[in-house]
Short mmCIF file of C-alpha atoms and ligand atoms in Angstrom, two decimals:
data_model
loop_
_atom_site.label_atom_id
_atom_site.label_comp_id
_atom_site.label_asym_id
_atom_site.label_seq_id
_atom_site.Cartn_x
_atom_site.Cartn_y
_atom_site.Cartn_z
CA MET A 1 111.67 129.25 124.29
CA GLU A 2 109.28 128.81 127.22
CA MET A 3 108.20 125.46 125.73
CA LEU A 4 111.83 124.31 125.29
CA ILE A 5 112.51 125.25 128.97
CA THR A 6 109.47 123.25 130.15
CA LEU A 7 110.55 120.33 128.00
CA LYS A 8 114.07 120.56 129.33
CA ASN A 9 112.62 120.35 132.87
CA ILE A 10 110.57 117.20 131.96
CA PHE A 11 113.66 115.51 130.55
CA ALA A 12 115.69 116.47 133.64
CA LYS A 13 112.97 115.12 136.10
CA GLN A 14 112.25 111.93 134.14
CA LEU A 15 115.86 111.08 133.26
CA PRO A 16 117.53 111.70 136.62
CA LYS A 17 120.74 109.82 135.72
CA MET A 18 121.49 112.37 132.92
CA PRO A 19 123.53 115.36 134.04
CA LYS A 20 121.29 118.43 133.97
CA GLU A 21 123.94 120.59 132.17
CA TYR A 22 124.13 117.90 129.45
CA ILE A 23 120.36 118.05 128.91
CA VAL A 24 120.37 121.82 128.68
CA ARG A 25 123.30 121.78 126.26
CA LEU A 26 121.50 119.37 123.80
CA VAL A 27 118.01 120.90 124.06
CA PHE A 28 119.34 124.34 123.24
CA ASP A 29 121.89 123.08 120.68
CA PRO A 30 120.81 124.22 117.20
CA ARG A 31 121.89 120.90 115.74
CA HIS A 32 119.25 119.20 117.89
CA LYS A 33 115.52 119.33 117.28
CA SER A 34 112.74 118.89 119.80
CA LEU A 35 109.24 117.73 119.31
CA ALA A 36 106.80 118.64 122.17
CA LEU A 37 103.40 117.23 122.87
CA CYS A 38 101.28 120.00 124.48
CA LYS A 39 98.18 120.24 126.53
CA GLY A 40 97.00 123.74 125.64
CA ASP A 41 100.29 125.62 125.45
CA VAL A 42 102.05 123.49 128.05
CA PRO A 43 104.42 120.59 126.96
CA ILE A 44 103.67 117.31 128.77
CA GLY A 45 106.27 115.33 126.91
CA GLY A 46 108.70 115.43 124.11
CA ILE A 47 111.57 113.97 122.08
CA CYS A 48 114.87 115.64 121.44
CA TYR A 49 116.94 114.27 118.56
CA ARG A 50 119.80 115.04 116.29
CA PRO A 51 119.30 114.55 112.59
CA PHE A 52 122.27 113.47 110.53
CA TYR A 53 120.93 114.42 107.11
CA ASP A 54 123.84 113.05 105.07
CA GLN A 55 123.67 109.73 106.84
CA GLN A 56 119.87 109.77 106.71
CA PHE A 57 119.31 108.94 110.29
CA GLY A 58 118.36 110.60 113.60
CA GLU A 59 119.75 110.00 117.06
CA ILE A 60 117.13 110.27 119.76
CA ALA A 61 118.85 111.81 122.78
CA PHE A 62 115.93 112.21 125.17
CA CYS A 63 112.35 110.95 125.20
CA ALA A 64 110.01 111.56 128.18
CA VAL A 65 106.44 112.19 129.24
CA THR A 66 105.64 113.95 132.52
CA ALA A 67 104.95 111.42 135.31
CA ASN A 68 101.17 111.89 135.73
CA GLU A 69 100.61 111.59 131.99
CA GLN A 70 102.57 108.37 131.38
CA VAL A 71 101.01 105.13 130.00
CA GLN A 72 98.13 106.92 128.34
CA GLY A 73 99.46 106.71 124.75
CA HIS A 74 101.31 110.02 124.66
CA GLY A 75 104.70 108.39 124.16
CA THR A 76 103.38 106.44 121.17
CA ARG A 77 101.77 109.57 119.69
CA LEU A 78 105.03 111.42 120.07
CA MET A 79 106.98 108.71 118.32
CA ASN A 80 104.50 108.45 115.53
CA HIS A 81 104.65 112.17 114.81
CA LEU A 82 108.42 112.05 114.90
CA LYS A 83 108.47 109.29 112.32
CA GLN A 84 105.95 111.10 110.09
CA TYR A 85 108.02 114.26 110.25
CA ALA A 86 111.26 112.28 109.54
CA LEU A 87 109.85 110.93 106.35
CA GLY A 88 109.61 114.47 105.05
CA GLU A 89 113.23 115.03 106.02
CA ASN A 90 114.56 111.98 104.17
CA ILE A 91 115.46 110.25 107.43
CA THR A 92 115.09 106.48 107.11
CA HIS A 93 116.21 105.29 110.57
CA PHE A 94 116.32 106.38 114.22
CA LEU A 95 118.95 105.13 116.70
CA THR A 96 118.79 105.57 120.45
CA TYR A 97 120.56 104.33 123.52
CA ALA A 98 117.53 103.16 125.52
CA ASP A 99 117.59 103.11 129.29
CA ASN A 100 117.09 99.49 130.32
CA PHE A 101 113.74 100.17 131.88
CA ALA A 102 112.60 101.92 128.68
CA ILE A 103 113.53 99.07 126.27
CA GLY A 104 109.89 97.73 126.42
CA TYR A 105 108.57 101.14 125.32
CA PHE A 106 110.99 101.38 122.40
CA LYS A 107 110.22 97.82 121.28
CA LYS A 108 106.59 98.71 121.09
CA GLN A 109 107.52 101.69 118.83
CA GLY A 110 109.23 99.30 116.41
CA PHE A 111 112.86 99.61 117.72
CA THR A 112 115.10 96.54 117.71
CA LYS A 113 118.37 95.70 119.33
CA SER A 114 119.71 94.49 116.03
CA ILE A 115 121.14 97.32 113.95
CA SER A 116 120.45 96.97 110.21
CA MET A 117 122.26 100.06 109.05
CA PRO A 118 125.86 99.48 107.93
CA ARG A 119 128.20 100.41 110.75
CA GLU A 120 130.03 103.07 108.72
CA ARG A 121 126.76 104.95 108.32
CA TRP A 122 126.33 105.62 112.04
CA HIS A 123 129.53 104.69 113.90
CA GLY A 124 131.43 107.76 115.06
CA TYR A 125 128.41 110.00 114.62
CA ILE A 126 126.44 109.08 117.76
CA LYS A 127 127.56 109.29 121.36
CA HIS A 128 128.00 106.05 123.23
CA TYR A 129 126.24 105.79 126.54
CA ASP A 130 127.31 103.16 129.15
CA GLY A 131 124.33 101.47 130.65
CA GLY A 132 122.07 102.01 127.64
CA THR A 133 121.13 99.61 124.91
CA LEU A 134 121.60 100.73 121.30
CA MET A 135 118.33 100.28 119.46
CA GLU A 136 117.22 101.03 115.87
CA CYS A 137 114.00 101.76 114.17
CA TYR A 138 113.38 101.79 110.41
CA VAL A 139 110.85 104.44 109.22
CA HIS A 140 108.79 102.87 106.53
CA PRO A 141 107.92 105.35 103.73
CA SER A 142 104.56 103.76 103.04
CA ILE A 143 103.26 103.67 106.57
CA PRO A 144 100.93 106.65 107.48
CA TYR A 145 102.19 106.98 111.10
CA THR A 146 99.81 109.70 112.10
CA ARG A 147 96.57 108.71 110.28
N1 LIG B 1 108.61 99.60 129.93
C1 LIG B 1 107.85 98.83 129.24
N2 LIG B 1 106.75 99.24 128.50
C2 LIG B 1 106.44 100.54 128.55
C3 LIG B 1 107.19 101.49 129.27
C4 LIG B 1 108.35 101.02 129.96
N3 LIG B 1 109.11 101.81 130.69
N4 LIG B 1 106.69 102.70 129.16
C5 LIG B 1 105.57 102.45 128.34
N5 LIG B 1 105.44 101.18 128.01
C6 LIG B 1 104.49 100.58 127.18
C7 LIG B 1 103.03 100.93 127.55
O1 LIG B 1 102.52 100.08 128.50
C8 LIG B 1 102.27 100.87 126.20
O2 LIG B 1 101.98 99.52 125.94
P1 LIG B 1 100.61 99.14 125.16
O3 LIG B 1 100.75 99.83 123.84
O4 LIG B 1 100.71 97.63 125.06
O5 LIG B 1 99.51 99.66 126.02
C9 LIG B 1 103.39 101.32 125.25
O6 LIG B 1 104.65 101.13 125.85
C10 LIG B 1 103.27 102.82 124.90
O7 LIG B 1 102.95 103.52 126.02
P2 LIG B 1 102.61 105.07 125.99
O8 LIG B 1 101.54 105.32 126.95
O9 LIG B 1 102.48 105.52 124.58
O10 LIG B 1 104.03 105.66 126.59
P3 LIG B 1 104.22 106.83 127.66
O11 LIG B 1 103.33 107.96 127.36
O12 LIG B 1 104.13 106.26 129.03
O13 LIG B 1 105.76 107.22 127.30
C11 LIG B 1 107.99 106.92 128.15
C12 LIG B 1 106.80 106.23 127.43
C13 LIG B 1 108.43 108.12 127.26
C14 LIG B 1 109.05 105.92 128.23
C15 LIG B 1 107.48 107.43 129.51
O14 LIG B 1 107.06 106.35 130.25
C16 LIG B 1 108.59 108.15 130.31
O15 LIG B 1 108.82 109.33 130.15
N6 LIG B 1 109.36 107.42 131.17
C17 LIG B 1 110.38 107.98 131.90
C18 LIG B 1 111.55 108.49 131.16
C19 LIG B 1 112.17 107.42 130.31
O16 LIG B 1 112.49 106.30 130.69
N7 LIG B 1 112.52 107.78 128.96
C20 LIG B 1 113.20 106.94 128.03
C21 LIG B 1 114.62 106.97 128.38
S1 LIG B 1 115.69 106.50 127.06
C22 LIG B 1 115.81 107.82 126.15
O17 LIG B 1 115.37 108.86 126.43
C23 LIG B 1 116.64 107.79 124.89
#
């Protein structure tokens, strides 16, 4: 619980445009899962996502690394671990509404603006965000993401 609270605070600080109550609601919503990258016992970044198991995809709601730890590879490590975990959960794709200034990061993690999943597989499941760009990543079953 302490880790989730720290992670929620990182999201709130790094994603100032997101209403704080909304971040709290999703991070503590049992339908959402969070992956935290820790230094010792203290999270320095994380990803909160909602798996849609029947649709075989996950929606990344929040992704952030604390300010003084950014651009050191932590964001890539987080995403690789998320992909590796997703493979064991039968999730084949991730979708996210990327903030415009984070599009470069998501592109480097294999996300594209073109959505390959059939629309009926995801439309109506994920929340639309104005000002964000919908991006998709295919999780390849034969790539060892964390090797
Ligand atoms: N724009 C363009 N490129 C970027 C950005 C960015 N905002 N951030 C990182 N990169 C690049 C890095 O230069 C690096 O490139 P390289 O592999 O050629 O060296 C690559 O992406 C990976 O960088 P990492 O060091 O692994 O990423 P980092 O630990 O900095 O984490 C993150 C990236 C999560 C975006 C972090 O910078 C952050 O928390 N930013 C503020 C919050 C934010 O914008 N989150 C995303 C919002 S959208 C959403 O949550 C759905």
